[in-house]
PDB file of C-alpha atoms in Angstrom:
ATOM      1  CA  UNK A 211       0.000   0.000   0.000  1.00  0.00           C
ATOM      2  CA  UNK A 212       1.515   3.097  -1.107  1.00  0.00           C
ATOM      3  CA  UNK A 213       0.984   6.227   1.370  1.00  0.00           C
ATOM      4  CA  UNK A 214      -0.161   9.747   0.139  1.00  0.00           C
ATOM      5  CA  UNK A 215       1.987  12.565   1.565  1.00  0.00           C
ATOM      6  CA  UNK A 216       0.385  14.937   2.993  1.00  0.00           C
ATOM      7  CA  UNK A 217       2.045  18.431   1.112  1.00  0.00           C
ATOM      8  CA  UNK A 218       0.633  20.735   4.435  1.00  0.00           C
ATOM      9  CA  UNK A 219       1.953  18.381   6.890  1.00  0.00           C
ATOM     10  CA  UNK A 220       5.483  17.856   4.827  1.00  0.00           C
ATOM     11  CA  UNK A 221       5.293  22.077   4.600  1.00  0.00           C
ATOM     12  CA  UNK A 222       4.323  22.111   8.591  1.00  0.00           C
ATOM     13  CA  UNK A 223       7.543  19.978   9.069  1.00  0.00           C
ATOM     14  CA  UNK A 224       9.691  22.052   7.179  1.00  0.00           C
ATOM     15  CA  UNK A 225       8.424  25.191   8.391  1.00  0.00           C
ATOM     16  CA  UNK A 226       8.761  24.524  11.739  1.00  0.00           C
ATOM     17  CA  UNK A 227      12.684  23.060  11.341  1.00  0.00           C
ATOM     18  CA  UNK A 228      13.270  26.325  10.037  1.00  0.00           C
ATOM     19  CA  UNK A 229      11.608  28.166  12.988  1.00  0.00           C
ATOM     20  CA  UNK A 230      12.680  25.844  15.418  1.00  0.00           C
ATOM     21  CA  UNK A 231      17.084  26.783  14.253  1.00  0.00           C
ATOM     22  CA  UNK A 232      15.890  30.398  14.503  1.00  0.00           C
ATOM     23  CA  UNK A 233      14.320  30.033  18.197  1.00  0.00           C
ATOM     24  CA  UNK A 234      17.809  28.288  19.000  1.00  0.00           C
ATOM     25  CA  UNK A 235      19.824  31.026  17.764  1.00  0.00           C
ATOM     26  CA  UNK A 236      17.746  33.982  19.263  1.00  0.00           C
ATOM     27  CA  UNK A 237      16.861  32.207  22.866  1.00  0.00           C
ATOM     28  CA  UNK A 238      18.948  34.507  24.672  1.00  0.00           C
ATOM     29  CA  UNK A 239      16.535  37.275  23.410  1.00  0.00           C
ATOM     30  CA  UNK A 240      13.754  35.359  24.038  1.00  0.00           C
ATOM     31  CA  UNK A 241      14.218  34.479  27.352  1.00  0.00           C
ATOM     32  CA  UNK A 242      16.635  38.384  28.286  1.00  0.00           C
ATOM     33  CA  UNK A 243      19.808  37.909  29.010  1.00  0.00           C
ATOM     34  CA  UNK A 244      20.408  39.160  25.510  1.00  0.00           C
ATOM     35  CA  UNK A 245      18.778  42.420  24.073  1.00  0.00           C
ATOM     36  CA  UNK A 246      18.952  41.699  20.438  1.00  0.00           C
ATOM     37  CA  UNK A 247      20.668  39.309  17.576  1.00  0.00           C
ATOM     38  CA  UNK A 248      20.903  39.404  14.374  1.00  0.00           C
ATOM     39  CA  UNK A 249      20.406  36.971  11.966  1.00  0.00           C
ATOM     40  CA  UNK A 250      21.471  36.770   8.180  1.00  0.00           C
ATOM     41  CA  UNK A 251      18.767  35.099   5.917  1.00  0.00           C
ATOM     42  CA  UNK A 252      20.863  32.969   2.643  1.00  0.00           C
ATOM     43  CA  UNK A 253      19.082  31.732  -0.140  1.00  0.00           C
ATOM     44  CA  UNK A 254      18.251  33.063  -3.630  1.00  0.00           C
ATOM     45  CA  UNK A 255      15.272  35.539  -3.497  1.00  0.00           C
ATOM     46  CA  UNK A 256      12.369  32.897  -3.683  1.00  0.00           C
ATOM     47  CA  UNK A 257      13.993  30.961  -0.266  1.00  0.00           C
ATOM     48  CA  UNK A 258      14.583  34.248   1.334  1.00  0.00           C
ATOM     49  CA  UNK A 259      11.276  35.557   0.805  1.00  0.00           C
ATOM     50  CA  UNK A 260       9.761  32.136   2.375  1.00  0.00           C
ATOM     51  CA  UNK A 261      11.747  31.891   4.856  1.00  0.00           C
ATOM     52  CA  UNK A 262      10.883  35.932   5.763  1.00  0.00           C
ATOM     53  CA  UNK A 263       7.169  34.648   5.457  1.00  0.00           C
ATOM     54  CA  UNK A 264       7.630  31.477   8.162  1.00  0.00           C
ATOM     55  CA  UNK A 265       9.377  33.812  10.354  1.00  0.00           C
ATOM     56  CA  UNK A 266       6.510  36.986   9.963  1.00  0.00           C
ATOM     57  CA  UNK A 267       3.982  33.802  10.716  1.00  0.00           C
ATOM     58  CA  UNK A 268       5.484  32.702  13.589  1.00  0.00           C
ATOM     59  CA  UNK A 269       6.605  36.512  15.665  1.00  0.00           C
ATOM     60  CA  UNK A 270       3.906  38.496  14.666  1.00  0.00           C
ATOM     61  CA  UNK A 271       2.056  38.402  17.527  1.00  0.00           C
ATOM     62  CA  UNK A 272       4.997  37.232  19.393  1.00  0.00           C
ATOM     63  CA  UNK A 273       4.694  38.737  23.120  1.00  0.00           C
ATOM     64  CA  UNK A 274       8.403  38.507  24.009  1.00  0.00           C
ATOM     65  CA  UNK A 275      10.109  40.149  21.359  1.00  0.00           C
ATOM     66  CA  UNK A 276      10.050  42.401  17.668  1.00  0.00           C
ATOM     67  CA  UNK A 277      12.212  42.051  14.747  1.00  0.00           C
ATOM     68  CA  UNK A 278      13.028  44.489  12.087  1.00  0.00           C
ATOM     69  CA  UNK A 279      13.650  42.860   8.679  1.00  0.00           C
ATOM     70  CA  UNK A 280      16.848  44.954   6.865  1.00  0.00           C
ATOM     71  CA  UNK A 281      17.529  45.067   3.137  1.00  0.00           C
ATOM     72  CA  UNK A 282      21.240  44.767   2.677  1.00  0.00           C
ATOM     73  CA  UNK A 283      22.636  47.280   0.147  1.00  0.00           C
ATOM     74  CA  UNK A 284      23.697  44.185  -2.064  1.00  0.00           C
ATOM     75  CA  UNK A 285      20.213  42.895  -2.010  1.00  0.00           C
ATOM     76  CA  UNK A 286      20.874  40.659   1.373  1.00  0.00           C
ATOM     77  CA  UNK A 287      18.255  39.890   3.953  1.00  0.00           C
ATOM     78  CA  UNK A 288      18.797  40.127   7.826  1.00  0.00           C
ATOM     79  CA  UNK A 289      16.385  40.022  10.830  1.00  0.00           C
ATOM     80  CA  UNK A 290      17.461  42.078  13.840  1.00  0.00           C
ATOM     81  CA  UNK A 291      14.980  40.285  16.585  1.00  0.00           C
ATOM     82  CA  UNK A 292      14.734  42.766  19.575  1.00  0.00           C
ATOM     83  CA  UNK A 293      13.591  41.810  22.980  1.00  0.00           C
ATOM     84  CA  UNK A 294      12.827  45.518  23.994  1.00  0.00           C
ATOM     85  CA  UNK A 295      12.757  45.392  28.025  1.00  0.00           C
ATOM     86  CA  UNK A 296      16.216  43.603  27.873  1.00  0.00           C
ATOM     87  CA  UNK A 297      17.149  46.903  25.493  1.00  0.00           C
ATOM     88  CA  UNK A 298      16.112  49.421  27.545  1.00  0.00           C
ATOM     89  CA  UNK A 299      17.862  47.995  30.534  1.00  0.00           C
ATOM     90  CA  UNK A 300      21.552  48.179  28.463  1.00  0.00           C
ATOM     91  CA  UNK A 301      20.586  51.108  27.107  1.00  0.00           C
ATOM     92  CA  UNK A 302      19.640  52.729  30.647  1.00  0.00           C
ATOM     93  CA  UNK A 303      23.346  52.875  31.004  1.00  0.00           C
ATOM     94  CA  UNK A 304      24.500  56.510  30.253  1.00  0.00           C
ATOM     95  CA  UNK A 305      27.889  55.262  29.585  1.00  0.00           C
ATOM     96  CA  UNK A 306      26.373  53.204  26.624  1.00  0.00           C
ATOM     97  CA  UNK A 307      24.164  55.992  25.549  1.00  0.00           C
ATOM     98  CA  UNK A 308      26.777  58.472  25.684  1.00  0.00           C
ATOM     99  CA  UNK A 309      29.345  56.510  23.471  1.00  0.00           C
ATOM    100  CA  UNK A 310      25.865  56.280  20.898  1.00  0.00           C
ATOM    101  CA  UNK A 311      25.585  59.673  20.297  1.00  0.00           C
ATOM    102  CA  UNK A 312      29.410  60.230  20.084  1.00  0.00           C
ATOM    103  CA  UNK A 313      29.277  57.969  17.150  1.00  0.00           C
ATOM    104  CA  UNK A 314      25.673  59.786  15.654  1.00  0.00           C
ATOM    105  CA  UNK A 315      22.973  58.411  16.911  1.00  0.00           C
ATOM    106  CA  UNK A 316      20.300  60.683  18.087  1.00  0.00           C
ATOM    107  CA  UNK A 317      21.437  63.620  21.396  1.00  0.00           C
ATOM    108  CA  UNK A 318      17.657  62.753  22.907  1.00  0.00           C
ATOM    109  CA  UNK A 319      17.579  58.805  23.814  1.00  0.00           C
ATOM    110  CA  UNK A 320      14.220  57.055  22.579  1.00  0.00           C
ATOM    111  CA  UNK A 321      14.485  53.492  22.240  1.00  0.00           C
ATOM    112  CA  UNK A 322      12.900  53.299  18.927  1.00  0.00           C
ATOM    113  CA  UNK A 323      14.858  56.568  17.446  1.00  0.00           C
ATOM    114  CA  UNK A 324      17.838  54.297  18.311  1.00  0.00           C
ATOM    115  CA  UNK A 325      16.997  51.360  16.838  1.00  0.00           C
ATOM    116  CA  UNK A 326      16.178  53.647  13.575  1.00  0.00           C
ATOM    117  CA  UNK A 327      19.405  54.850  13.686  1.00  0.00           C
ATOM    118  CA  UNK A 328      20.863  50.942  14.026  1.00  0.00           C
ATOM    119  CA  UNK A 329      18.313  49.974  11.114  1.00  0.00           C
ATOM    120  CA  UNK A 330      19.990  52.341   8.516  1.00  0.00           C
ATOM    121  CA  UNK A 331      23.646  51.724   9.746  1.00  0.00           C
ATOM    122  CA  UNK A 332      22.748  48.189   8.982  1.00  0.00           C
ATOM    123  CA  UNK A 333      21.750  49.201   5.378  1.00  0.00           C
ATOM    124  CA  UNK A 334      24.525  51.092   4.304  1.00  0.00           C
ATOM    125  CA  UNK A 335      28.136  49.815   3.039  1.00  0.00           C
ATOM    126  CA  UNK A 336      29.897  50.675   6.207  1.00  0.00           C
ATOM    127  CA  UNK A 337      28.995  47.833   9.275  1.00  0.00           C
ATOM    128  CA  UNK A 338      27.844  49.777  12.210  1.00  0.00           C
ATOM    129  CA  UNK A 339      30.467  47.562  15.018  1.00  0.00           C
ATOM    130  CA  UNK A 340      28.810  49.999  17.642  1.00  0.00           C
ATOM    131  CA  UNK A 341      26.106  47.156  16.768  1.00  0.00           C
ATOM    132  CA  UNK A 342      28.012  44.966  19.927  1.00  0.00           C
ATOM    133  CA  UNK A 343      26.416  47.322  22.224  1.00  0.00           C
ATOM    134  CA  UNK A 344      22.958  46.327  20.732  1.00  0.00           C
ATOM    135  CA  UNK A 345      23.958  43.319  21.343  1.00  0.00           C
ATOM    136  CA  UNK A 346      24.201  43.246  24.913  1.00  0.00           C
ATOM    137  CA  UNK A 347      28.457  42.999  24.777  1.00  0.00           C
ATOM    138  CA  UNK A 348      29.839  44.535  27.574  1.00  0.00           C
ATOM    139  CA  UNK A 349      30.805  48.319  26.915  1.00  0.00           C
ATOM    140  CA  UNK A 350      34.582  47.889  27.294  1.00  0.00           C
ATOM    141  CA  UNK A 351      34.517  45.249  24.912  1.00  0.00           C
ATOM    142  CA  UNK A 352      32.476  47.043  22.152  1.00  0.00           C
ATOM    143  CA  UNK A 353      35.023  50.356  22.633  1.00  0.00           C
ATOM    144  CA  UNK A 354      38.117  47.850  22.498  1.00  0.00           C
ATOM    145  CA  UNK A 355      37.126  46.658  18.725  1.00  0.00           C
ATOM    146  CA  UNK A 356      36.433  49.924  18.086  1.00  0.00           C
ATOM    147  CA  UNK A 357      40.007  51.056  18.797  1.00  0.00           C
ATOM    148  CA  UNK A 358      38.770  53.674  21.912  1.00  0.00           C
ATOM    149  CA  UNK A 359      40.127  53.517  25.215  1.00  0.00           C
ATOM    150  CA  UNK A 360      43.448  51.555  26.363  1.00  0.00           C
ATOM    151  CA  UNK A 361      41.714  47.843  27.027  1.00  0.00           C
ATOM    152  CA  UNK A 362      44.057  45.204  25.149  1.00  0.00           C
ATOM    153  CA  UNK A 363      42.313  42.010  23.549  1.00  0.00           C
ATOM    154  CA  UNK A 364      42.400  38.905  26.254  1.00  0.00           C
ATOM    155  CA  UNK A 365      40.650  36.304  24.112  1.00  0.00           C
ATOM    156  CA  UNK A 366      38.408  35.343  21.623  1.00  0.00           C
ATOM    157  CA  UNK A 367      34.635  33.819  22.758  1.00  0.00           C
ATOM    158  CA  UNK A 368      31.420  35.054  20.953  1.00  0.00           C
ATOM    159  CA  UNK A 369      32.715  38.233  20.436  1.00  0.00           C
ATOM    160  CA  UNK A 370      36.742  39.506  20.970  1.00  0.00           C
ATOM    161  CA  UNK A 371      37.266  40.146  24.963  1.00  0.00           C
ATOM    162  CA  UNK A 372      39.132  43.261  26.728  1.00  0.00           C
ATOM    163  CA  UNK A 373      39.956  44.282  29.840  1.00  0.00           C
ATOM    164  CA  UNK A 374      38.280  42.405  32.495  1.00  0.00           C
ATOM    165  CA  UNK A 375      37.611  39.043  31.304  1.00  0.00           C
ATOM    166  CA  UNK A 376      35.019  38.545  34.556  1.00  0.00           C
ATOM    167  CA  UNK A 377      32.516  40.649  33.456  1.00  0.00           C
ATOM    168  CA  UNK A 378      32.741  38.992  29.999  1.00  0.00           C
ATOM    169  CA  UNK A 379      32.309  35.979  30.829  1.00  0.00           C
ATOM    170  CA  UNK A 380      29.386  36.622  33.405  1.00  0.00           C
ATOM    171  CA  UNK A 381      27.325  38.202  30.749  1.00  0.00           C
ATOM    172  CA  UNK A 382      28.264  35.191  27.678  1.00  0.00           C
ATOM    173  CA  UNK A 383      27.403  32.288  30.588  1.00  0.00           C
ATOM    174  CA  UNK A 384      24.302  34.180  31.304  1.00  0.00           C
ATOM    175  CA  UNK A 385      23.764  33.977  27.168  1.00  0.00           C
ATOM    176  CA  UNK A 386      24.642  30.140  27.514  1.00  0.00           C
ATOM    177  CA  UNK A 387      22.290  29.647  29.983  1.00  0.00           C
ATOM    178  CA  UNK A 388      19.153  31.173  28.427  1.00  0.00           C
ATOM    179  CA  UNK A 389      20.188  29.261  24.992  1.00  0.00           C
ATOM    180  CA  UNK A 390      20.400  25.846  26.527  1.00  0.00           C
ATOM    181  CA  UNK A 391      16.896  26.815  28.043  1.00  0.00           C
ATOM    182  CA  UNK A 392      15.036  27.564  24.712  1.00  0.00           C
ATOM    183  CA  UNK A 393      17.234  23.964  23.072  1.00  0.00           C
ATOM    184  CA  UNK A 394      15.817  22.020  25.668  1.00  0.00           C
ATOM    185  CA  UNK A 395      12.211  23.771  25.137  1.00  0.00           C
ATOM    186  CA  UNK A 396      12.789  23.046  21.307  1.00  0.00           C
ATOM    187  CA  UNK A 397      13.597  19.603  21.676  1.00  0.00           C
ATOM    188  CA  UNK A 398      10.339  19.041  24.303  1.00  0.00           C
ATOM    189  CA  UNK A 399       8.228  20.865  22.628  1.00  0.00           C
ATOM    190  CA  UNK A 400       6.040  21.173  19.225  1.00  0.00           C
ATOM    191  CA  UNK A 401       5.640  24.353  17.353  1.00  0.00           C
ATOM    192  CA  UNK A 402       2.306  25.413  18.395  1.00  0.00           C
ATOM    193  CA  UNK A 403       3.767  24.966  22.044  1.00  0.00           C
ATOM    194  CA  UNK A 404       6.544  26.889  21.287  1.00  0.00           C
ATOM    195  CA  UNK A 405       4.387  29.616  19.565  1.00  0.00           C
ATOM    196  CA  UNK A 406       2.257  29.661  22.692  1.00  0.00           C
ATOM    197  CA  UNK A 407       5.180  30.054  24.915  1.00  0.00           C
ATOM    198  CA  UNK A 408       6.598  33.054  23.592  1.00  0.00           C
TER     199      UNK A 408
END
């Protein structure tokens, strides 16, 4: 007896393997140890655009986090995925904020002027690396890449390291942690779970 597949299940599958490596890579936001990542969509244009649709499906009404979809000035696709409480918390750090508008963003802070600001860096030619504060990298570390202030490079995890490796490391195990989490949610859980979840 020769089984029928079913095309909506096979697509369900699919979909939600797709969904399911995204949720692993953005856990840290999810969960807010981590105010945002960004995430680099490949394909030709007919993959990207499907894979923009499964991920509009899934975060739309997502409760946890936003995401900003950025057109690449060579025709690329990224998704910056935002969890905005853990954002406001690194950016409630005047040291942070102050370094931001040294480098042009906005003199009057407003979370979402600031993440305007990011939003076109990320479309031009030149990579915005002040980015690593968006990230949730510790200050020092972000203004050692840069080439300001006198920290020299310690090591190499997730990002490049200076200064004070302590305070690194506390904020990439905290990053671990909340990862692990949303793998072991992923692995227990289907996608309508997960959807319900976040």
């Amino acid at each position: 007896m020769k089984l029928e597949c079913n095309k909506e299940c096979c697509d369900n599958k699919s979909n939600s393997i797709y969904i399911k490596r995204i949720l692993e890579m953005i856990g840290a936001v999810i969960l807010g140890s981590k105010p945002a990542e960004i995430i680099n969509v490949p394909g030709n244009d007919d993959v990207k655009k499907e894979k923009l649709t499964q991920i509009e499906s899934f975060f739309s009404n997502c409760s946890k986090i936003t995401y900003r979809i950025i057109t690449t000035r060579d025709g690329g696709k990224r998704v910056l995925f935002i969890n905005e409480k853990s954002m406001e918390q690194v950016l409630s750090n005047k040291k942070c904020v102050n370094f931001l508008k040294f480098v042009g963003y906005p003199y009057e802070y407003k979370l979402s002027a600031y993440m305007n600001e990011l939003v076109v860096r990320l479309q031009s030619e030149e990579f915005p690396h002040e980015i690593g504060i968006f990230l949730g990298y510790p200050l020092k570390d972000v203004l050692g890449f840069m080439g300001y202030g006198k920290y020299e490079l310690v090591e190499v995890r997730n990002w490049r390291i200076y200064g004070d490796k302590e305070i690194s490391y506390k904020v990439y195990d905290n990053f671990m942690r909340d990862k692990a989490i949303m793998k072991e949610m992923i692995e227990t859980m289907n996608i309508s779970e997960l959807r319900k979840a976040i």
